[in-house]
Short mmCIF file of N, CA and C in Angstrom, two decimals:
data_model
loop_
_atom_site.label_atom_id
_atom_site.label_comp_id
_atom_site.label_asym_id
_atom_site.label_seq_id
_atom_site.Cartn_x
_atom_site.Cartn_y
_atom_site.Cartn_z
N UNK A 1 89.37 -19.74 44.44
CA UNK A 1 89.57 -19.75 45.87
C UNK A 1 89.96 -21.16 46.32
N UNK A 2 90.93 -21.24 47.17
CA UNK A 2 91.38 -22.52 47.70
C UNK A 2 90.47 -22.88 48.87
N UNK A 3 89.93 -24.07 48.81
CA UNK A 3 89.04 -24.53 49.88
C UNK A 3 89.83 -25.18 51.00
N UNK A 4 89.21 -25.25 52.17
CA UNK A 4 89.85 -25.87 53.33
C UNK A 4 89.10 -27.13 53.74
N UNK A 5 89.69 -27.86 54.64
CA UNK A 5 89.08 -29.06 55.22
C UNK A 5 89.00 -28.83 56.72
N UNK A 6 88.01 -29.42 57.35
CA UNK A 6 87.88 -29.23 58.79
C UNK A 6 87.64 -30.55 59.50
N UNK A 7 87.97 -30.54 60.79
CA UNK A 7 87.85 -31.73 61.62
C UNK A 7 87.66 -31.28 63.07
N UNK A 8 86.77 -31.92 63.78
CA UNK A 8 86.58 -31.62 65.20
C UNK A 8 87.64 -32.37 66.01
N UNK A 9 88.22 -31.67 66.95
CA UNK A 9 89.17 -32.26 67.89
C UNK A 9 88.78 -31.74 69.25
N UNK A 10 88.03 -32.55 69.98
CA UNK A 10 87.47 -32.10 71.26
C UNK A 10 86.50 -30.97 71.00
N UNK A 11 86.73 -29.83 71.64
CA UNK A 11 85.87 -28.67 71.45
C UNK A 11 86.37 -27.76 70.33
N UNK A 12 87.54 -28.09 69.77
CA UNK A 12 88.13 -27.27 68.70
C UNK A 12 87.74 -27.81 67.33
N UNK A 13 87.62 -26.91 66.39
CA UNK A 13 87.47 -27.31 64.99
C UNK A 13 88.76 -26.89 64.29
N UNK A 14 89.47 -27.87 63.77
CA UNK A 14 90.70 -27.60 63.03
C UNK A 14 90.33 -27.31 61.58
N UNK A 15 90.87 -26.24 61.03
CA UNK A 15 90.66 -25.90 59.62
C UNK A 15 92.02 -25.91 58.95
N UNK A 16 92.18 -26.83 58.00
CA UNK A 16 93.45 -27.00 57.30
C UNK A 16 93.26 -26.58 55.85
N UNK A 17 94.10 -25.64 55.41
CA UNK A 17 94.03 -25.16 54.03
C UNK A 17 95.45 -25.08 53.49
N UNK A 18 95.65 -25.66 52.32
CA UNK A 18 96.94 -25.57 51.67
C UNK A 18 96.97 -24.32 50.79
N UNK A 19 96.97 -23.17 51.47
CA UNK A 19 97.04 -21.87 50.82
C UNK A 19 98.44 -21.69 50.22
N UNK A 20 98.59 -20.68 49.39
CA UNK A 20 99.91 -20.39 48.82
C UNK A 20 100.91 -20.12 49.93
N UNK A 21 100.51 -19.37 50.93
CA UNK A 21 101.38 -19.08 52.08
C UNK A 21 101.82 -20.40 52.75
N UNK A 22 100.88 -21.32 52.92
CA UNK A 22 101.19 -22.60 53.55
C UNK A 22 102.15 -23.42 52.70
N UNK A 23 101.94 -23.44 51.39
CA UNK A 23 102.82 -24.21 50.51
C UNK A 23 104.25 -23.68 50.55
N UNK A 24 104.39 -22.36 50.55
CA UNK A 24 105.73 -21.77 50.62
C UNK A 24 106.41 -22.13 51.94
N UNK A 25 105.66 -22.09 53.04
CA UNK A 25 106.23 -22.44 54.34
C UNK A 25 106.65 -23.91 54.37
N UNK A 26 105.81 -24.79 53.82
CA UNK A 26 106.15 -26.21 53.81
C UNK A 26 107.42 -26.44 53.01
N UNK A 27 107.53 -25.81 51.84
CA UNK A 27 108.75 -25.96 51.04
C UNK A 27 109.97 -25.47 51.81
N UNK A 28 109.86 -24.31 52.45
CA UNK A 28 110.99 -23.73 53.19
C UNK A 28 111.41 -24.63 54.35
N UNK A 29 110.43 -25.22 55.04
CA UNK A 29 110.74 -26.06 56.20
C UNK A 29 111.27 -27.44 55.81
N UNK A 30 111.20 -27.77 54.53
CA UNK A 30 111.60 -29.10 54.10
C UNK A 30 112.67 -29.03 53.01
N UNK A 31 113.67 -28.22 53.28
CA UNK A 31 114.85 -28.16 52.43
C UNK A 31 114.64 -27.55 51.06
N UNK A 32 113.58 -26.80 50.87
CA UNK A 32 113.34 -26.15 49.60
C UNK A 32 112.82 -27.09 48.52
N UNK A 33 112.45 -28.31 48.89
CA UNK A 33 111.87 -29.23 47.91
C UNK A 33 110.57 -28.66 47.38
N UNK A 34 110.25 -28.95 46.12
CA UNK A 34 109.00 -28.45 45.55
C UNK A 34 107.82 -29.12 46.24
N UNK A 35 106.70 -28.39 46.26
CA UNK A 35 105.53 -28.96 46.92
C UNK A 35 105.04 -30.21 46.20
N UNK A 36 105.24 -30.30 44.89
CA UNK A 36 104.84 -31.52 44.17
C UNK A 36 105.54 -32.74 44.75
N UNK A 37 106.83 -32.61 45.03
CA UNK A 37 107.60 -33.71 45.62
C UNK A 37 107.11 -33.99 47.03
N UNK A 38 106.90 -32.91 47.80
CA UNK A 38 106.43 -33.07 49.18
C UNK A 38 105.02 -33.64 49.23
N UNK A 39 104.19 -33.26 48.27
CA UNK A 39 102.83 -33.79 48.21
C UNK A 39 102.85 -35.30 48.03
N UNK A 40 103.71 -35.77 47.15
CA UNK A 40 103.85 -37.21 46.95
C UNK A 40 104.28 -37.89 48.24
N UNK A 41 105.19 -37.26 48.97
CA UNK A 41 105.66 -37.82 50.24
C UNK A 41 104.55 -37.80 51.29
N UNK A 42 103.72 -36.75 51.28
CA UNK A 42 102.59 -36.70 52.22
C UNK A 42 101.60 -37.82 51.93
N UNK A 43 101.30 -38.00 50.65
CA UNK A 43 100.31 -39.00 50.25
C UNK A 43 100.78 -40.41 50.60
N UNK A 44 102.05 -40.69 50.34
CA UNK A 44 102.58 -42.04 50.57
C UNK A 44 103.04 -42.26 52.01
N UNK A 45 103.20 -41.18 52.76
CA UNK A 45 103.70 -41.30 54.12
C UNK A 45 105.20 -41.32 54.21
N UNK A 46 105.88 -41.17 53.07
CA UNK A 46 107.34 -41.23 53.04
C UNK A 46 108.00 -40.06 53.76
N UNK A 47 107.27 -38.97 53.96
CA UNK A 47 107.84 -37.80 54.61
C UNK A 47 107.89 -37.91 56.12
N UNK A 48 107.21 -38.90 56.65
CA UNK A 48 107.22 -39.15 58.08
C UNK A 48 106.51 -38.08 58.90
N UNK A 49 106.75 -38.13 60.18
CA UNK A 49 106.11 -37.24 61.14
C UNK A 49 106.56 -35.79 60.91
N UNK A 50 107.81 -35.62 60.55
CA UNK A 50 108.33 -34.27 60.35
C UNK A 50 107.56 -33.53 59.26
N UNK A 51 107.35 -34.18 58.13
CA UNK A 51 106.61 -33.54 57.03
C UNK A 51 105.15 -33.31 57.42
N UNK A 52 104.56 -34.27 58.09
CA UNK A 52 103.16 -34.11 58.51
C UNK A 52 103.03 -32.94 59.48
N UNK A 53 103.94 -32.82 60.43
CA UNK A 53 103.90 -31.71 61.37
C UNK A 53 104.10 -30.38 60.65
N UNK A 54 104.98 -30.37 59.67
CA UNK A 54 105.22 -29.17 58.88
C UNK A 54 103.97 -28.77 58.10
N UNK A 55 103.32 -29.75 57.47
CA UNK A 55 102.11 -29.48 56.70
C UNK A 55 100.99 -28.97 57.59
N UNK A 56 100.85 -29.58 58.75
CA UNK A 56 99.81 -29.13 59.69
C UNK A 56 100.11 -27.73 60.21
N UNK A 57 101.36 -27.51 60.62
CA UNK A 57 101.74 -26.20 61.14
C UNK A 57 101.53 -25.09 60.13
N UNK A 58 101.84 -25.38 58.88
CA UNK A 58 101.72 -24.38 57.83
C UNK A 58 100.26 -24.15 57.41
N UNK A 59 99.47 -25.21 57.39
CA UNK A 59 98.12 -25.11 56.83
C UNK A 59 96.99 -24.92 57.82
N UNK A 60 97.25 -25.17 59.11
CA UNK A 60 96.18 -24.98 60.08
C UNK A 60 95.85 -23.49 60.24
N UNK A 61 94.80 -23.20 60.97
CA UNK A 61 94.31 -21.83 61.12
C UNK A 61 93.85 -21.32 59.75
N UNK A 62 93.20 -22.23 59.00
CA UNK A 62 92.63 -21.92 57.68
C UNK A 62 93.67 -21.36 56.72
N UNK A 63 94.88 -21.95 56.75
CA UNK A 63 95.93 -21.59 55.82
C UNK A 63 96.87 -20.50 56.29
N UNK A 64 96.62 -19.95 57.46
CA UNK A 64 97.48 -18.89 57.99
C UNK A 64 98.66 -19.46 58.76
N UNK A 65 98.52 -20.70 59.22
CA UNK A 65 99.59 -21.37 59.94
C UNK A 65 99.54 -21.15 61.44
N UNK A 66 100.20 -22.04 62.14
CA UNK A 66 100.34 -21.94 63.59
C UNK A 66 101.80 -22.25 63.92
N UNK A 67 102.18 -21.98 65.12
CA UNK A 67 103.52 -22.26 65.62
C UNK A 67 103.78 -23.76 65.54
N UNK A 68 105.01 -24.13 65.24
CA UNK A 68 105.38 -25.55 65.13
C UNK A 68 105.09 -26.34 66.40
N UNK A 69 105.35 -25.74 67.56
CA UNK A 69 105.07 -26.42 68.82
C UNK A 69 103.56 -26.66 69.01
N UNK A 70 102.75 -25.70 68.58
CA UNK A 70 101.29 -25.87 68.66
C UNK A 70 100.85 -27.02 67.75
N UNK A 71 101.45 -27.14 66.58
CA UNK A 71 101.12 -28.23 65.66
C UNK A 71 101.46 -29.58 66.29
N UNK A 72 102.61 -29.66 66.94
CA UNK A 72 103.01 -30.91 67.59
C UNK A 72 102.05 -31.25 68.74
N UNK A 73 101.64 -30.24 69.48
CA UNK A 73 100.67 -30.46 70.57
C UNK A 73 99.35 -30.98 70.02
N UNK A 74 98.90 -30.43 68.90
CA UNK A 74 97.64 -30.89 68.29
C UNK A 74 97.73 -32.33 67.81
N UNK A 75 98.89 -32.70 67.28
CA UNK A 75 99.10 -34.08 66.86
C UNK A 75 98.94 -35.01 68.06
N UNK A 76 99.55 -34.65 69.17
CA UNK A 76 99.43 -35.47 70.38
C UNK A 76 97.99 -35.49 70.89
N UNK A 77 97.31 -34.35 70.88
CA UNK A 77 95.92 -34.28 71.34
C UNK A 77 95.01 -35.15 70.47
N UNK A 78 95.34 -35.24 69.18
CA UNK A 78 94.53 -36.04 68.25
C UNK A 78 94.77 -37.53 68.43
N UNK A 79 95.86 -37.90 69.09
CA UNK A 79 96.18 -39.31 69.27
C UNK A 79 97.24 -39.80 68.32
N UNK A 80 97.97 -38.89 67.71
CA UNK A 80 99.05 -39.25 66.80
C UNK A 80 98.79 -38.82 65.38
N UNK A 81 99.85 -38.90 64.59
CA UNK A 81 99.80 -38.45 63.20
C UNK A 81 98.73 -39.17 62.38
N UNK A 82 98.61 -40.47 62.57
CA UNK A 82 97.66 -41.24 61.76
C UNK A 82 96.22 -40.77 61.92
N UNK A 83 95.90 -40.20 63.07
CA UNK A 83 94.54 -39.70 63.30
C UNK A 83 94.24 -38.46 62.46
N UNK A 84 95.30 -37.78 62.02
CA UNK A 84 95.12 -36.55 61.24
C UNK A 84 95.28 -36.77 59.74
N UNK A 85 95.62 -37.98 59.32
CA UNK A 85 95.77 -38.28 57.90
C UNK A 85 94.48 -37.98 57.12
N UNK A 86 93.28 -38.34 57.63
CA UNK A 86 92.08 -38.01 56.87
C UNK A 86 91.89 -36.51 56.65
N UNK A 87 92.26 -35.70 57.62
CA UNK A 87 92.16 -34.25 57.47
C UNK A 87 93.10 -33.76 56.38
N UNK A 88 94.32 -34.26 56.37
CA UNK A 88 95.29 -33.87 55.35
C UNK A 88 94.82 -34.32 53.97
N UNK A 89 94.31 -35.53 53.87
CA UNK A 89 93.80 -36.03 52.59
C UNK A 89 92.64 -35.17 52.08
N UNK A 90 91.75 -34.81 52.97
CA UNK A 90 90.61 -33.96 52.60
C UNK A 90 91.11 -32.58 52.15
N UNK A 91 92.10 -32.04 52.83
CA UNK A 91 92.64 -30.72 52.48
C UNK A 91 93.35 -30.76 51.13
N UNK A 92 94.04 -31.86 50.84
CA UNK A 92 94.70 -32.01 49.54
C UNK A 92 93.64 -32.02 48.44
N UNK A 93 92.58 -32.80 48.65
CA UNK A 93 91.51 -32.86 47.67
C UNK A 93 90.85 -31.50 47.47
N UNK A 94 90.65 -30.77 48.55
CA UNK A 94 90.01 -29.46 48.47
C UNK A 94 90.91 -28.44 47.78
N UNK A 95 92.18 -28.45 48.10
CA UNK A 95 93.10 -27.45 47.55
C UNK A 95 93.40 -27.68 46.08
N UNK A 96 93.49 -28.93 45.70
CA UNK A 96 93.89 -29.23 44.33
C UNK A 96 92.74 -29.73 43.49
N UNK A 97 91.53 -29.64 44.02
CA UNK A 97 90.32 -29.98 43.31
C UNK A 97 90.47 -31.30 42.55
N UNK A 98 90.82 -32.32 43.31
CA UNK A 98 91.05 -33.64 42.75
C UNK A 98 89.80 -34.11 42.03
N UNK A 99 89.98 -34.53 40.77
CA UNK A 99 88.85 -34.93 39.94
C UNK A 99 88.38 -36.34 40.25
N UNK A 100 87.10 -36.56 40.03
CA UNK A 100 86.55 -37.91 40.17
C UNK A 100 86.81 -38.69 38.90
N UNK A 101 86.55 -39.98 38.91
CA UNK A 101 86.73 -40.82 37.73
C UNK A 101 85.84 -40.34 36.59
N UNK A 102 84.64 -39.87 36.87
CA UNK A 102 83.74 -39.36 35.83
C UNK A 102 84.35 -38.16 35.12
N UNK A 103 85.00 -37.28 35.87
CA UNK A 103 85.64 -36.12 35.26
C UNK A 103 86.78 -36.55 34.35
N UNK A 104 87.52 -37.57 34.76
CA UNK A 104 88.64 -38.06 33.98
C UNK A 104 88.20 -38.71 32.68
N UNK A 105 86.95 -39.19 32.61
CA UNK A 105 86.44 -39.84 31.41
C UNK A 105 85.94 -38.86 30.36
N UNK A 106 86.26 -37.58 30.55
CA UNK A 106 85.92 -36.61 29.52
C UNK A 106 84.73 -35.73 29.84
N UNK A 107 84.08 -35.94 30.96
CA UNK A 107 82.99 -35.05 31.33
C UNK A 107 83.59 -33.74 31.79
N UNK A 108 83.01 -32.64 31.34
CA UNK A 108 83.54 -31.32 31.65
C UNK A 108 82.88 -30.78 32.90
N UNK A 109 83.68 -30.24 33.77
CA UNK A 109 83.20 -29.60 34.99
C UNK A 109 82.79 -28.18 34.63
N UNK A 110 81.50 -27.87 34.77
CA UNK A 110 80.99 -26.56 34.39
C UNK A 110 81.70 -25.44 35.13
N UNK A 111 82.07 -25.63 36.37
CA UNK A 111 82.73 -24.59 37.15
C UNK A 111 84.08 -24.23 36.55
N UNK A 112 84.81 -25.23 36.03
CA UNK A 112 86.13 -24.93 35.47
C UNK A 112 86.01 -24.17 34.16
N UNK A 113 84.95 -24.41 33.39
CA UNK A 113 84.76 -23.68 32.16
C UNK A 113 84.33 -22.25 32.41
N UNK A 114 83.70 -22.00 33.55
CA UNK A 114 83.19 -20.67 33.85
C UNK A 114 84.19 -19.86 34.66
N UNK A 115 85.43 -20.35 34.82
CA UNK A 115 86.44 -19.66 35.62
C UNK A 115 86.76 -18.28 35.08
N UNK A 116 87.19 -17.41 35.98
CA UNK A 116 87.53 -16.06 35.59
C UNK A 116 88.88 -16.04 34.90
N UNK A 117 89.14 -14.98 34.15
CA UNK A 117 90.42 -14.82 33.48
C UNK A 117 91.53 -14.84 34.53
N UNK A 118 92.57 -15.58 34.24
CA UNK A 118 93.70 -15.63 35.16
C UNK A 118 93.62 -16.78 36.16
N UNK A 119 92.49 -17.47 36.22
CA UNK A 119 92.38 -18.60 37.13
C UNK A 119 92.79 -19.87 36.40
N UNK A 120 93.52 -20.71 37.07
CA UNK A 120 93.84 -22.02 36.52
C UNK A 120 92.66 -22.93 36.80
N UNK A 121 92.27 -23.69 35.82
CA UNK A 121 91.16 -24.63 36.02
C UNK A 121 91.59 -25.78 36.89
N UNK A 122 90.64 -26.48 37.50
CA UNK A 122 90.96 -27.62 38.34
C UNK A 122 91.75 -28.67 37.57
N UNK A 123 92.70 -29.24 38.25
CA UNK A 123 93.45 -30.34 37.65
C UNK A 123 94.50 -29.91 36.66
N UNK A 124 94.78 -28.61 36.56
CA UNK A 124 95.74 -28.12 35.59
C UNK A 124 97.18 -28.21 36.09
N UNK A 125 97.38 -28.26 37.38
CA UNK A 125 98.73 -28.31 37.94
C UNK A 125 99.22 -29.73 38.12
N UNK A 126 100.52 -29.91 38.17
CA UNK A 126 101.05 -31.25 38.35
C UNK A 126 100.74 -31.80 39.73
N UNK A 127 100.55 -30.93 40.73
CA UNK A 127 100.20 -31.41 42.07
C UNK A 127 98.86 -32.10 42.04
N UNK A 128 97.93 -31.57 41.27
CA UNK A 128 96.60 -32.19 41.19
C UNK A 128 96.69 -33.54 40.50
N UNK A 129 97.56 -33.63 39.51
CA UNK A 129 97.71 -34.88 38.80
C UNK A 129 98.29 -35.96 39.68
N UNK A 130 99.18 -35.56 40.62
CA UNK A 130 99.79 -36.54 41.50
C UNK A 130 98.90 -36.93 42.67
N UNK A 131 97.94 -36.07 43.01
CA UNK A 131 97.10 -36.32 44.19
C UNK A 131 96.16 -37.44 44.01
#
């Protein structure tokens, strides 16, 4: 299951999830570039406001997405794109199960070993490696 990240904005709680539906929408809205490429741009900020708005629009509402104009309004309500960077970073970590340094040193995550058939273990995709 893909986890989400949340953040309070006034009386609203924003839930951002990079669900499969959200990833496909982000790719479509950004010239068909792979999400791995777009993820790198999100992390470095190279994608600018357009990519951030696309990621928020696609991933808000717990991965179901919201209208692009609503995403832009939320950015303004938050005080600008930079105010939402922590939410996006948290959602990236949650979606791609970014490993800690201890995990990278060879310690095995019990949850990944106990995964069901057909599930990819954490850190198996190139997006997780880039995050």
